[in-house]
């Protein structure tokens, strides 16, 4: 099963992908995490992309497709994977489709976690109030910018997957276990595509 978790920044894609990885052993392919790891390791790629990420802009399609390609061959083309934060543009979705097609696979399901903007903003504010370390792009100002980027560049992908009959929608404002349950039902084929 190759699954895409879709939704605005901070919707909980990473949390749910992590649960699927722990509970089902499906590898979580998070391009955000891969890019942050490159920045932590101080690689050329990490240095090139850190400012872009901190500003809340999208890293170029070429770079993102290249970093996901290796893991894709290992995971998505064998046991399947959960994509979290990828694809984020139509070009990335097309690249993903053709990489999967080359090993006879496809994206089976796309699950949108729907969360209102004001809830996303208040989640960030709560995290900031709670203190501790936080991502440079995890501030209300940058989140507003990332939301704009999401609606402009990423949300159009919903139509791309809806037309293929692969899209299902989940209320991402429900508590984490309920969201996980709704996702499990979709995976089991219990919920119809939208
Ligand atoms: P979130 O889902 O909260 O936005 P991510 O960890 O998925 O967080 O992404 C953080 C940042 O990493 C993005 O704002 C962007 O700069 C970069 N990034 C991650 N995935 C992609 C992608 N598929 N295409 C372009 N940029 C990406």
PDB file of C-alpha atoms and ligand atoms in Angstrom:
ATOM      1  CA  UNK A   1       0.000   0.000   0.000  1.00  0.00           C
ATOM      2  CA  UNK A   2       1.351   3.405  -0.991  1.00  0.00           C
ATOM      3  CA  UNK A   3      -0.450   6.136   0.858  1.00  0.00           C
ATOM      4  CA  UNK A   4      -0.195   9.921   0.716  1.00  0.00           C
ATOM      5  CA  UNK A   5      -1.143  11.908   3.808  1.00  0.00           C
ATOM      6  CA  UNK A   6      -2.248  15.285   2.594  1.00  0.00           C
ATOM      7  CA  UNK A   7      -3.141  18.534   4.307  1.00  0.00           C
ATOM      8  CA  UNK A   8      -1.987  21.981   5.377  1.00  0.00           C
ATOM      9  CA  UNK A   9       1.148  22.548   7.477  1.00  0.00           C
ATOM     10  CA  UNK A  10       0.603  21.433  11.049  1.00  0.00           C
ATOM     11  CA  UNK A  11      -2.461  19.301  10.223  1.00  0.00           C
ATOM     12  CA  UNK A  12      -0.947  16.228  11.892  1.00  0.00           C
ATOM     13  CA  UNK A  13       0.374  14.323   8.873  1.00  0.00           C
ATOM     14  CA  UNK A  14       3.657  13.543  10.626  1.00  0.00           C
ATOM     15  CA  UNK A  15       1.876  12.281  13.758  1.00  0.00           C
ATOM     16  CA  UNK A  16      -0.373   9.937  11.779  1.00  0.00           C
ATOM     17  CA  UNK A  17       2.441   8.772   9.492  1.00  0.00           C
ATOM     18  CA  UNK A  18       4.494   7.972  12.601  1.00  0.00           C
ATOM     19  CA  UNK A  19       1.623   5.890  14.021  1.00  0.00           C
ATOM     20  CA  UNK A  20       1.241   3.969  10.764  1.00  0.00           C
ATOM     21  CA  UNK A  21       4.973   3.301  10.773  1.00  0.00           C
ATOM     22  CA  UNK A  22       4.939   2.023  14.362  1.00  0.00           C
ATOM     23  CA  UNK A  23       1.715   0.033  14.120  1.00  0.00           C
ATOM     24  CA  UNK A  24       2.018  -1.408  10.633  1.00  0.00           C
ATOM     25  CA  UNK A  25       5.701  -1.119   9.833  1.00  0.00           C
ATOM     26  CA  UNK A  26       4.998   1.067   6.801  1.00  0.00           C
ATOM     27  CA  UNK A  27       7.987   3.350   6.299  1.00  0.00           C
ATOM     28  CA  UNK A  28       7.251   7.058   6.709  1.00  0.00           C
ATOM     29  CA  UNK A  29       8.731   9.107   3.884  1.00  0.00           C
ATOM     30  CA  UNK A  30       8.750  12.711   5.089  1.00  0.00           C
ATOM     31  CA  UNK A  31      10.531  15.128   2.769  1.00  0.00           C
ATOM     32  CA  UNK A  32      10.428  17.809   5.503  1.00  0.00           C
ATOM     33  CA  UNK A  33      12.308  15.443   7.857  1.00  0.00           C
ATOM     34  CA  UNK A  34      14.789  14.472   5.134  1.00  0.00           C
ATOM     35  CA  UNK A  35      15.502  18.156   4.429  1.00  0.00           C
ATOM     36  CA  UNK A  36      15.862  18.986   8.138  1.00  0.00           C
ATOM     37  CA  UNK A  37      18.235  16.025   8.569  1.00  0.00           C
ATOM     38  CA  UNK A  38      20.353  17.379   5.695  1.00  0.00           C
ATOM     39  CA  UNK A  39      20.427  20.795   7.407  1.00  0.00           C
ATOM     40  CA  UNK A  40      21.442  19.206  10.754  1.00  0.00           C
ATOM     41  CA  UNK A  41      24.193  17.210   9.064  1.00  0.00           C
ATOM     42  CA  UNK A  42      25.428  20.381   7.350  1.00  0.00           C
ATOM     43  CA  UNK A  43      25.507  18.767   3.896  1.00  0.00           C
ATOM     44  CA  UNK A  44      25.674  20.969   0.774  1.00  0.00           C
ATOM     45  CA  UNK A  45      22.021  20.244   0.181  1.00  0.00           C
ATOM     46  CA  UNK A  46      21.168  21.146   3.781  1.00  0.00           C
ATOM     47  CA  UNK A  47      22.997  24.480   3.528  1.00  0.00           C
ATOM     48  CA  UNK A  48      21.285  25.271   0.235  1.00  0.00           C
ATOM     49  CA  UNK A  49      17.783  24.551   1.486  1.00  0.00           C
ATOM     50  CA  UNK A  50      17.777  25.719   5.121  1.00  0.00           C
ATOM     51  CA  UNK A  51      16.938  29.386   4.406  1.00  0.00           C
ATOM     52  CA  UNK A  52      14.169  28.399   2.021  1.00  0.00           C
ATOM     53  CA  UNK A  53      12.602  26.144   4.655  1.00  0.00           C
ATOM     54  CA  UNK A  54      12.975  28.715   7.441  1.00  0.00           C
ATOM     55  CA  UNK A  55      11.178  31.282   5.272  1.00  0.00           C
ATOM     56  CA  UNK A  56       8.337  28.827   4.605  1.00  0.00           C
ATOM     57  CA  UNK A  57       8.945  28.620   0.861  1.00  0.00           C
ATOM     58  CA  UNK A  58       8.987  25.401  -1.132  1.00  0.00           C
ATOM     59  CA  UNK A  59      12.289  23.725  -1.957  1.00  0.00           C
ATOM     60  CA  UNK A  60      12.620  23.181  -5.716  1.00  0.00           C
ATOM     61  CA  UNK A  61      10.939  20.139  -7.250  1.00  0.00           C
ATOM     62  CA  UNK A  62      14.263  18.769  -8.593  1.00  0.00           C
ATOM     63  CA  UNK A  63      15.882  18.711  -5.161  1.00  0.00           C
ATOM     64  CA  UNK A  64      12.876  17.197  -3.408  1.00  0.00           C
ATOM     65  CA  UNK A  65      12.320  14.527  -6.046  1.00  0.00           C
ATOM     66  CA  UNK A  66      16.024  13.622  -5.907  1.00  0.00           C
ATOM     67  CA  UNK A  67      16.078  13.195  -2.121  1.00  0.00           C
ATOM     68  CA  UNK A  68      12.970  11.053  -2.085  1.00  0.00           C
ATOM     69  CA  UNK A  69      14.036   8.872  -5.039  1.00  0.00           C
ATOM     70  CA  UNK A  70      16.425   6.558  -3.139  1.00  0.00           C
ATOM     71  CA  UNK A  71      14.028   5.796  -0.319  1.00  0.00           C
ATOM     72  CA  UNK A  72      11.257   5.391  -2.829  1.00  0.00           C
ATOM     73  CA  UNK A  73      13.062   2.539  -4.540  1.00  0.00           C
ATOM     74  CA  UNK A  74      13.821   0.869  -1.225  1.00  0.00           C
ATOM     75  CA  UNK A  75      10.408   1.266   0.400  1.00  0.00           C
ATOM     76  CA  UNK A  76       7.561   2.300  -1.874  1.00  0.00           C
ATOM     77  CA  UNK A  77       8.595  -0.174  -4.548  1.00  0.00           C
ATOM     78  CA  UNK A  78       8.825  -3.082  -2.121  1.00  0.00           C
ATOM     79  CA  UNK A  79       6.523  -3.101   0.882  1.00  0.00           C
ATOM     80  CA  UNK A  80       4.869   0.299   0.304  1.00  0.00           C
ATOM     81  CA  UNK A  81       5.212   3.577   2.175  1.00  0.00           C
ATOM     82  CA  UNK A  82       3.402   6.509   3.730  1.00  0.00           C
ATOM     83  CA  UNK A  83       4.250   9.822   2.073  1.00  0.00           C
ATOM     84  CA  UNK A  84       4.076  12.790   4.408  1.00  0.00           C
ATOM     85  CA  UNK A  85       4.627  16.284   2.978  1.00  0.00           C
ATOM     86  CA  UNK A  86       5.251  14.936  -0.501  1.00  0.00           C
ATOM     87  CA  UNK A  87       4.083  15.528  -3.203  1.00  0.00           C
ATOM     88  CA  UNK A  88       3.494  19.257  -2.730  1.00  0.00           C
ATOM     89  CA  UNK A  89       3.215  20.337  -6.375  1.00  0.00           C
ATOM     90  CA  UNK A  90       1.692  18.839  -9.516  1.00  0.00           C
ATOM     91  CA  UNK A  91       5.212  18.350 -10.914  1.00  0.00           C
ATOM     92  CA  UNK A  92       6.155  16.318  -7.821  1.00  0.00           C
ATOM     93  CA  UNK A  93       2.972  14.238  -8.100  1.00  0.00           C
ATOM     94  CA  UNK A  94       3.762  13.431 -11.736  1.00  0.00           C
ATOM     95  CA  UNK A  95       7.360  12.552 -10.859  1.00  0.00           C
ATOM     96  CA  UNK A  96       6.108  10.309  -8.050  1.00  0.00           C
ATOM     97  CA  UNK A  97       3.647   8.565 -10.372  1.00  0.00           C
ATOM     98  CA  UNK A  98       6.315   7.838 -12.940  1.00  0.00           C
ATOM     99  CA  UNK A  99       8.850   6.609 -10.353  1.00  0.00           C
ATOM    100  CA  UNK A 100       6.226   4.238  -8.942  1.00  0.00           C
ATOM    101  CA  UNK A 101       5.121   3.129 -12.411  1.00  0.00           C
ATOM    102  CA  UNK A 102       8.700   2.127 -13.193  1.00  0.00           C
ATOM    103  CA  UNK A 103       8.428  -0.566 -10.499  1.00  0.00           C
ATOM    104  CA  UNK A 104       4.832  -1.486 -11.344  1.00  0.00           C
ATOM    105  CA  UNK A 105       3.339   0.389  -8.364  1.00  0.00           C
ATOM    106  CA  UNK A 106       1.058   3.344  -7.860  1.00  0.00           C
ATOM    107  CA  UNK A 107      -0.362   5.618  -5.192  1.00  0.00           C
ATOM    108  CA  UNK A 108      -3.276   3.639  -3.785  1.00  0.00           C
ATOM    109  CA  UNK A 109      -4.876   6.187  -1.458  1.00  0.00           C
ATOM    110  CA  UNK A 110      -4.617   9.885  -0.656  1.00  0.00           C
ATOM    111  CA  UNK A 111      -6.020  10.944   2.699  1.00  0.00           C
ATOM    112  CA  UNK A 112      -6.649  14.625   3.297  1.00  0.00           C
ATOM    113  CA  UNK A 113      -6.537  15.799   6.907  1.00  0.00           C
ATOM    114  CA  UNK A 114      -8.878  18.773   6.939  1.00  0.00           C
ATOM    115  CA  UNK A 115      -8.094  21.447   9.516  1.00  0.00           C
ATOM    116  CA  UNK A 116      -9.266  25.073   9.599  1.00  0.00           C
ATOM    117  CA  UNK A 117      -6.613  27.785   9.379  1.00  0.00           C
ATOM    118  CA  UNK A 118      -7.516  29.318  12.756  1.00  0.00           C
ATOM    119  CA  UNK A 119      -7.042  25.919  14.440  1.00  0.00           C
ATOM    120  CA  UNK A 120      -3.625  25.542  12.785  1.00  0.00           C
ATOM    121  CA  UNK A 121      -2.575  29.014  13.951  1.00  0.00           C
ATOM    122  CA  UNK A 122      -3.722  28.346  17.499  1.00  0.00           C
ATOM    123  CA  UNK A 123      -1.828  25.016  17.540  1.00  0.00           C
ATOM    124  CA  UNK A 124       1.385  26.916  16.719  1.00  0.00           C
ATOM    125  CA  UNK A 125       0.668  29.560  19.339  1.00  0.00           C
ATOM    126  CA  UNK A 126       0.128  26.844  21.935  1.00  0.00           C
ATOM    127  CA  UNK A 127       3.424  25.178  21.028  1.00  0.00           C
ATOM    128  CA  UNK A 128       5.236  28.507  21.375  1.00  0.00           C
ATOM    129  CA  UNK A 129       3.593  29.225  24.735  1.00  0.00           C
ATOM    130  CA  UNK A 130       4.591  25.751  25.929  1.00  0.00           C
ATOM    131  CA  UNK A 131       8.231  26.824  25.408  1.00  0.00           C
ATOM    132  CA  UNK A 132      11.131  24.498  24.583  1.00  0.00           C
ATOM    133  CA  UNK A 133      12.754  24.253  21.187  1.00  0.00           C
ATOM    134  CA  UNK A 134      10.685  24.828  18.108  1.00  0.00           C
ATOM    135  CA  UNK A 135      11.320  24.815  14.367  1.00  0.00           C
ATOM    136  CA  UNK A 136      12.377  28.151  12.881  1.00  0.00           C
ATOM    137  CA  UNK A 137       9.383  27.950  10.519  1.00  0.00           C
ATOM    138  CA  UNK A 138       6.970  27.200  13.371  1.00  0.00           C
ATOM    139  CA  UNK A 139       5.847  30.727  14.224  1.00  0.00           C
ATOM    140  CA  UNK A 140       2.412  32.241  13.544  1.00  0.00           C
ATOM    141  CA  UNK A 141       3.880  34.612  10.893  1.00  0.00           C
ATOM    142  CA  UNK A 142       5.734  31.904   8.968  1.00  0.00           C
ATOM    143  CA  UNK A 143       2.824  29.509   9.317  1.00  0.00           C
ATOM    144  CA  UNK A 144       0.526  32.086   7.684  1.00  0.00           C
ATOM    145  CA  UNK A 145       3.004  32.289   4.831  1.00  0.00           C
ATOM    146  CA  UNK A 146       3.230  28.476   4.579  1.00  0.00           C
ATOM    147  CA  UNK A 147      -0.571  28.312   4.453  1.00  0.00           C
ATOM    148  CA  UNK A 148      -0.576  30.709   1.498  1.00  0.00           C
ATOM    149  CA  UNK A 149       1.999  28.508  -0.247  1.00  0.00           C
ATOM    150  CA  UNK A 150      -0.139  25.449   0.556  1.00  0.00           C
ATOM    151  CA  UNK A 151      -3.331  26.889  -0.942  1.00  0.00           C
ATOM    152  CA  UNK A 152      -1.513  28.204  -4.009  1.00  0.00           C
ATOM    153  CA  UNK A 153       0.796  25.300  -4.878  1.00  0.00           C
ATOM    154  CA  UNK A 154      -0.329  22.195  -3.021  1.00  0.00           C
ATOM    155  CA  UNK A 155      -4.116  22.268  -2.617  1.00  0.00           C
ATOM    156  CA  UNK A 156      -4.631  22.003  -6.432  1.00  0.00           C
ATOM    157  CA  UNK A 157      -3.300  18.455  -6.083  1.00  0.00           C
ATOM    158  CA  UNK A 158      -6.553  17.520  -4.368  1.00  0.00           C
ATOM    159  CA  UNK A 159      -8.303  17.723  -7.750  1.00  0.00           C
ATOM    160  CA  UNK A 160      -5.523  15.691  -9.348  1.00  0.00           C
ATOM    161  CA  UNK A 161      -6.161  12.813  -6.919  1.00  0.00           C
ATOM    162  CA  UNK A 162      -9.944  13.307  -6.714  1.00  0.00           C
ATOM    163  CA  UNK A 163     -10.180  12.817 -10.471  1.00  0.00           C
ATOM    164  CA  UNK A 164      -8.335   9.525 -10.066  1.00  0.00           C
ATOM    165  CA  UNK A 165     -10.850   8.422  -7.402  1.00  0.00           C
ATOM    166  CA  UNK A 166      -8.097   8.117  -4.793  1.00  0.00           C
ATOM    167  CA  UNK A 167      -9.000  10.919  -2.399  1.00  0.00           C
ATOM    168  CA  UNK A 168     -10.586  10.410   1.004  1.00  0.00           C
ATOM    169  CA  UNK A 169     -11.139  13.149   3.590  1.00  0.00           C
ATOM    170  CA  UNK A 170     -10.749  12.951   7.359  1.00  0.00           C
ATOM    171  CA  UNK A 171     -11.547  15.525  10.046  1.00  0.00           C
ATOM    172  CA  UNK A 172      -8.056  16.461  11.234  1.00  0.00           C
ATOM    173  CA  UNK A 173      -9.480  18.494  14.120  1.00  0.00           C
ATOM    174  CA  UNK A 174     -10.678  15.354  15.915  1.00  0.00           C
ATOM    175  CA  UNK A 175      -8.429  13.900  18.665  1.00  0.00           C
ATOM    176  CA  UNK A 176      -5.360  11.984  17.406  1.00  0.00           C
ATOM    177  CA  UNK A 177      -6.780   8.474  18.145  1.00  0.00           C
ATOM    178  CA  UNK A 178     -10.008   9.303  16.287  1.00  0.00           C
ATOM    179  CA  UNK A 179      -8.099  10.571  13.281  1.00  0.00           C
ATOM    180  CA  UNK A 180      -6.050   7.356  13.387  1.00  0.00           C
ATOM    181  CA  UNK A 181      -9.261   5.302  13.502  1.00  0.00           C
ATOM    182  CA  UNK A 182     -10.741   7.140  10.517  1.00  0.00           C
ATOM    183  CA  UNK A 183      -7.530   6.559   8.574  1.00  0.00           C
ATOM    184  CA  UNK A 184      -7.575   2.851   9.480  1.00  0.00           C
ATOM    185  CA  UNK A 185     -11.149   2.582   8.146  1.00  0.00           C
ATOM    186  CA  UNK A 186     -10.166   4.188   4.865  1.00  0.00           C
ATOM    187  CA  UNK A 187      -7.195   1.866   4.545  1.00  0.00           C
ATOM    188  CA  UNK A 188      -9.461  -1.099   5.178  1.00  0.00           C
ATOM    189  CA  UNK A 189     -11.547   0.090   2.246  1.00  0.00           C
ATOM    190  CA  UNK A 190     -14.530   0.881   4.451  1.00  0.00           C
ATOM    191  CA  UNK A 191     -14.883   4.494   3.342  1.00  0.00           C
ATOM    192  CA  UNK A 192     -15.690   5.462  -0.234  1.00  0.00           C
ATOM    193  CA  UNK A 193     -13.445   7.734  -2.297  1.00  0.00           C
ATOM    194  CA  UNK A 194     -14.603  11.342  -2.725  1.00  0.00           C
TER     195      UNK A 194
HETATM  196  P1  LIG B   1       4.687  20.957   7.426  1.00  0.00           P
HETATM  197  O1  LIG B   1       3.841  19.828   6.936  1.00  0.00           O
HETATM  198  O2  LIG B   1       4.387  21.328   8.831  1.00  0.00           O
HETATM  199  O3  LIG B   1       4.694  22.137   6.483  1.00  0.00           O
HETATM  200  P2  LIG B   1       7.153  19.666   6.589  1.00  0.00           P
HETATM  201  O4  LIG B   1       8.132  19.079   7.525  1.00  0.00           O
HETATM  202  O5  LIG B   1       6.400  18.762   5.684  1.00  0.00           O
HETATM  203  O6  LIG B   1       6.188  20.514   7.509  1.00  0.00           O
HETATM  204  O7  LIG B   1       7.874  20.752   5.656  1.00  0.00           O
HETATM  205  C1  LIG B   1       8.691  21.780   6.162  1.00  0.00           C
HETATM  206  C2  LIG B   1       9.296  22.588   5.017  1.00  0.00           C
HETATM  207  O8  LIG B   1      10.178  21.741   4.235  1.00  0.00           O
HETATM  208  C3  LIG B   1       8.322  23.143   3.982  1.00  0.00           C
HETATM  209  O9  LIG B   1       7.730  24.387   4.381  1.00  0.00           O
HETATM  210  C4  LIG B   1       9.244  23.310   2.751  1.00  0.00           C
HETATM  211  O10 LIG B   1      10.086  24.421   2.870  1.00  0.00           O
HETATM  212  C5  LIG B   1      10.114  22.063   2.846  1.00  0.00           C
HETATM  213  N1  LIG B   1       9.515  20.905   2.124  1.00  0.00           N
HETATM  214  C6  LIG B   1       9.116  19.726   2.688  1.00  0.00           C
HETATM  215  N2  LIG B   1       8.612  18.898   1.766  1.00  0.00           N
HETATM  216  C7  LIG B   1       8.669  19.576   0.581  1.00  0.00           C
HETATM  217  C8  LIG B   1       8.258  19.277  -0.744  1.00  0.00           C
HETATM  218  N3  LIG B   1       7.677  18.099  -1.037  1.00  0.00           N
HETATM  219  N4  LIG B   1       8.470  20.213  -1.708  1.00  0.00           N
HETATM  220  C9  LIG B   1       9.047  21.386  -1.436  1.00  0.00           C
HETATM  221  N5  LIG B   1       9.438  21.751  -0.198  1.00  0.00           N
HETATM  222  C10 LIG B   1       9.247  20.857   0.810  1.00  0.00           C
END
